Structures are given as structure tokens and as C-alpha cells.
Amino acid sequence: RERHMTRAGSFMSAGAATGRVIEGVFDGQNMLDAAGQTYPVPANYASKSKLVEGDGMKLTITDEGKFIYKQIAPVERRTMVGVLIQEDGQYKVLAEGKAYRLLLASVTFYRAEVGDQVTIIIPKSETAAWGAVEAVIPRHLMEAAAKAIVLGEEEAPAKKSVRKKKTDDGEMSPT
């Protein structure tokens, strides 16, 4: 929390905006400003934008009371692959020996299920509790691919061969 507050205090406001502008850092679920105040980030926006912990954000609260979020300073990222699990009522990806929390909006958008292989994005240089979903490979596709590799080509379904015959004009046609 303190590292997010410190990073939030380092942003400079840029440009004029109508309404109140607040800058902060995404903590995996909310935006946290330099004073420690949290602002809820819509889960569908965080999921679609693939926000990761530490991303700099700007919140404009318009004169009409509308909240407009914008990512202004993304952190360096890295991807990792893991398996979707459910623990303590939360969806998580188990990758490289650690469980990373996921936004429910990401899990439902990708229609992910427990056991699916999930590629997540995390901050490159920071430790993270949250991951952003990059892609999902359903378990049944992973199992089918593994089975095909184990069985090899000799036991894979044979392809029908089609005999072809040359016609008088040099074209090939099925016989």
C-alpha cells in the first residue's frame, strides 16, 4: 500500500480538465491516491485495459459527477502461464509457485473454468498479488493436444486419400 501511495504522489497533472482530477496507482482492484484514499475502478475497465498493480492512473470526476478513469503511466510488464484455481471463494492463477488473484470480470469475460491454462500479466519488477488475464486455453483443448502428442501420428485418425487422375487438358480431377 505504501509503495502505491509513494508512486501516486510522483505523478504530475497534465492538461486542463473540467472537474476534479485525481492521480493515483492501480492496486489490482482500486485506484489509490497519494493520501491513501481509494477509488473503485470498474472491473470491466480494469479487465479490458489489462491493468496491473502499479499502473499510474488519472481519475477525472466531472462537474456532473461522472467518473472517468485513464491509464497514464503503465509499469513494465511480464507474462506468465498458470492454472486457474478457486481458493477461499476467489479465482486465482497458480503460476511459478505463487497464487495470483484475478478480477471476477476477467474470469467471466473469458469464460474460464477451474483447471484452464491462463496467461496473466504482472508487473515486471514488483511483487504482485493480482494478475491481469491475457489469454485462456480451456482445459479440454490442453488435454486433447496432450493426448495427440502422447498417441503420436500413427494412432491419430487416418486421413482419406483421394486419387486423382490427369484429364486430357492436363488438369487433375478426382477418380
Short mmCIF file of C-alpha atoms in Angstrom, two decimals:
data_model
loop_
_atom_site.label_atom_id
_atom_site.label_comp_id
_atom_site.label_asym_id
_atom_site.label_seq_id
_atom_site.Cartn_x
_atom_site.Cartn_y
_atom_site.Cartn_z
CA ARG A 1 0.00 0.00 0.00
CA GLU A 2 2.78 2.44 0.90
CA ARG A 3 4.65 1.81 -2.35
CA HIS A 4 1.48 2.55 -4.31
CA MET A 5 0.92 5.77 -2.34
CA THR A 6 4.54 6.86 -2.97
CA ARG A 7 4.23 6.18 -6.71
CA ALA A 8 0.86 8.00 -6.81
CA GLY A 9 2.49 11.12 -5.34
CA SER A 10 5.08 11.19 -8.12
CA PHE A 11 2.65 11.94 -10.96
CA MET A 12 2.27 15.47 -12.27
CA SER A 13 -1.10 16.68 -13.55
CA ALA A 14 -1.08 17.18 -17.28
CA GLY A 15 -3.53 19.31 -19.21
CA ALA A 16 -6.68 21.09 -18.18
CA ALA A 17 -9.77 19.09 -17.42
CA THR A 18 -13.23 20.13 -16.39
CA GLY A 19 -13.92 18.77 -12.95
CA ARG A 20 -11.66 17.40 -10.28
CA VAL A 21 -8.57 15.39 -11.36
CA ILE A 22 -7.03 12.80 -9.05
CA GLU A 23 -3.93 10.80 -9.87
CA GLY A 24 -3.08 7.51 -8.31
CA VAL A 25 -1.92 3.95 -8.76
CA PHE A 26 -3.89 0.81 -9.52
CA ASP A 27 -3.56 -1.72 -6.69
CA GLY A 28 -5.15 -4.67 -8.52
CA GLN A 29 -8.73 -3.67 -7.76
CA ASN A 30 -8.89 0.05 -6.92
CA MET A 31 -7.01 3.28 -7.56
CA LEU A 32 -5.07 4.56 -4.56
CA ASP A 33 -4.03 8.24 -4.39
CA ALA A 34 -1.01 9.74 -2.59
CA ALA A 35 -3.13 10.47 0.51
CA GLY A 36 -4.20 6.83 0.78
CA GLN A 37 -7.77 7.41 -0.44
CA THR A 38 -9.14 4.53 -2.55
CA TYR A 39 -11.37 4.92 -5.58
CA PRO A 40 -13.15 1.89 -7.07
CA VAL A 41 -12.07 1.12 -10.64
CA PRO A 42 -14.82 -0.58 -12.67
CA ALA A 43 -13.79 -4.24 -13.00
CA ASN A 44 -14.75 -4.39 -16.68
CA TYR A 45 -12.47 -1.39 -17.43
CA ALA A 46 -9.56 -2.87 -15.44
CA SER A 47 -10.05 -6.23 -17.14
CA LYS A 48 -10.43 -4.87 -20.67
CA SER A 49 -7.47 -2.50 -20.24
CA LYS A 50 -5.38 -5.28 -18.65
CA LEU A 51 -4.36 -3.01 -15.79
CA VAL A 52 -1.68 -4.39 -13.47
CA GLU A 53 -0.63 -3.39 -9.97
CA GLY A 54 1.43 -0.22 -10.03
CA ASP A 55 -0.06 1.27 -13.22
CA GLY A 56 -0.42 5.05 -12.91
CA MET A 57 -3.96 6.28 -13.39
CA LYS A 58 -5.88 9.51 -13.61
CA LEU A 59 -9.45 9.88 -12.41
CA THR A 60 -11.48 12.83 -13.58
CA ILE A 61 -14.65 13.48 -11.63
CA THR A 62 -16.68 15.71 -13.93
CA ASP A 63 -18.89 18.56 -12.80
CA GLU A 64 -21.84 16.22 -13.47
CA GLY A 65 -20.37 13.62 -11.08
CA LYS A 66 -19.20 11.17 -13.75
CA PHE A 67 -16.01 9.18 -13.01
CA ILE A 68 -13.61 8.88 -15.95
CA TYR A 69 -10.53 6.69 -15.45
CA LYS A 70 -7.49 6.68 -17.70
CA GLN A 71 -4.25 4.73 -17.55
CA ILE A 72 -1.43 7.29 -17.73
CA ALA A 73 1.76 5.50 -16.65
CA PRO A 74 1.86 1.74 -17.24
CA VAL A 75 4.57 -0.19 -15.39
CA GLU A 76 6.84 -2.66 -17.18
CA ARG A 77 5.12 -5.99 -17.53
CA ARG A 78 5.87 -9.66 -17.88
CA THR A 79 3.66 -12.61 -18.68
CA MET A 80 3.44 -15.98 -17.02
CA VAL A 81 1.35 -19.08 -17.56
CA GLY A 82 -0.50 -20.94 -14.84
CA VAL A 83 -3.62 -22.89 -13.97
CA LEU A 84 -6.90 -21.36 -12.82
CA ILE A 85 -7.87 -22.39 -9.30
CA GLN A 86 -10.55 -21.31 -6.86
CA GLU A 87 -9.41 -20.67 -3.30
CA ASP A 88 -11.34 -19.04 -0.46
CA GLY A 89 -14.10 -18.06 -2.89
CA GLN A 90 -11.63 -16.18 -5.13
CA TYR A 91 -10.38 -17.08 -8.59
CA LYS A 92 -6.60 -17.26 -8.74
CA VAL A 93 -3.91 -18.42 -11.14
CA LEU A 94 -1.24 -20.68 -9.73
CA ALA A 95 1.96 -19.81 -11.60
CA GLU A 96 5.61 -20.23 -10.69
CA GLY A 97 4.69 -21.45 -7.22
CA LYS A 98 2.51 -18.46 -6.31
CA ALA A 99 -1.24 -17.79 -6.45
CA TYR A 100 -2.24 -14.50 -8.15
CA ARG A 101 -5.75 -13.11 -7.64
CA LEU A 102 -7.90 -12.31 -10.67
CA LEU A 103 -10.81 -9.98 -11.19
CA LEU A 104 -14.07 -11.91 -11.50
CA ALA A 105 -14.89 -9.79 -14.59
CA SER A 106 -11.84 -11.24 -16.37
CA VAL A 107 -12.73 -14.82 -15.48
CA THR A 108 -16.32 -14.45 -16.66
CA PHE A 109 -15.38 -12.50 -19.81
CA TYR A 110 -13.04 -15.27 -20.96
CA ARG A 111 -15.48 -17.95 -19.71
CA ALA A 112 -12.57 -19.52 -17.86
CA GLU A 113 -13.10 -22.57 -15.68
CA VAL A 114 -11.07 -24.10 -12.89
CA GLY A 115 -8.28 -26.14 -14.47
CA ASP A 116 -7.92 -23.96 -17.57
CA GLN A 117 -4.47 -22.72 -18.55
CA VAL A 118 -4.34 -18.93 -18.12
CA THR A 119 -1.72 -16.44 -19.30
CA ILE A 120 -1.51 -13.50 -16.92
CA ILE A 121 0.31 -10.19 -16.92
CA ILE A 122 2.06 -8.96 -13.78
CA PRO A 123 4.45 -6.09 -13.02
CA LYS A 124 7.99 -6.92 -14.12
CA SER A 125 9.90 -5.53 -11.17
CA GLU A 126 7.43 -5.58 -8.27
CA THR A 127 5.89 -8.36 -6.27
CA ALA A 128 2.22 -8.62 -7.06
CA ALA A 129 -0.87 -10.16 -5.52
CA TRP A 130 -3.03 -9.59 -8.63
CA GLY A 131 -2.66 -10.63 -12.26
CA ALA A 132 -4.43 -9.38 -15.38
CA VAL A 133 -5.76 -12.08 -17.73
CA GLU A 134 -4.09 -12.05 -21.15
CA ALA A 135 -5.50 -15.31 -22.58
CA VAL A 136 -7.21 -18.56 -21.60
CA ILE A 137 -6.72 -22.02 -23.07
CA PRO A 138 -9.59 -24.27 -21.96
CA ARG A 139 -8.61 -27.47 -20.17
CA HIS A 140 -10.32 -29.71 -22.75
CA LEU A 141 -8.15 -28.23 -25.53
CA MET A 142 -4.99 -28.73 -23.48
CA GLU A 143 -5.98 -32.33 -22.78
CA ALA A 144 -6.74 -33.01 -26.46
CA ALA A 145 -3.38 -31.57 -27.51
CA ALA A 146 -1.55 -33.62 -24.87
CA LYS A 147 -3.39 -36.78 -25.96
CA ALA A 148 -2.43 -36.18 -29.60
CA ILE A 149 1.22 -35.80 -28.60
CA VAL A 150 1.16 -38.97 -26.47
CA LEU A 151 -0.59 -41.06 -29.13
CA GLY A 152 1.58 -39.73 -31.92
CA GLU A 153 0.67 -39.60 -35.56
CA GLU A 154 0.40 -43.37 -36.02
CA GLU A 155 -2.72 -43.59 -33.85
CA ALA A 156 -4.20 -40.30 -34.96
CA PRO A 157 -7.25 -40.65 -37.22
CA ALA A 158 -6.12 -41.51 -40.75
CA LYS A 159 -6.86 -39.03 -43.47
CA LYS A 160 -8.71 -40.30 -46.51
CA SER A 161 -6.57 -40.20 -49.58
CA VAL A 162 -8.18 -39.02 -52.76
CA ARG A 163 -6.93 -40.46 -56.00
CA LYS A 164 -6.53 -38.01 -58.77
CA LYS A 165 -6.28 -38.61 -62.49
CA LYS A 166 -5.00 -36.30 -65.17
CA THR A 167 -7.57 -35.26 -67.74
CA ASP A 168 -6.89 -34.57 -71.41
CA ASP A 169 -6.37 -30.84 -70.71
CA GLY A 170 -3.69 -31.55 -68.04
CA GLU A 171 -5.97 -30.75 -65.07
CA MET A 172 -6.21 -33.09 -62.12
CA SER A 173 -9.61 -34.47 -61.20
CA PRO A 174 -10.78 -37.00 -58.59
CA THR A 175 -11.33 -40.53 -59.88
#
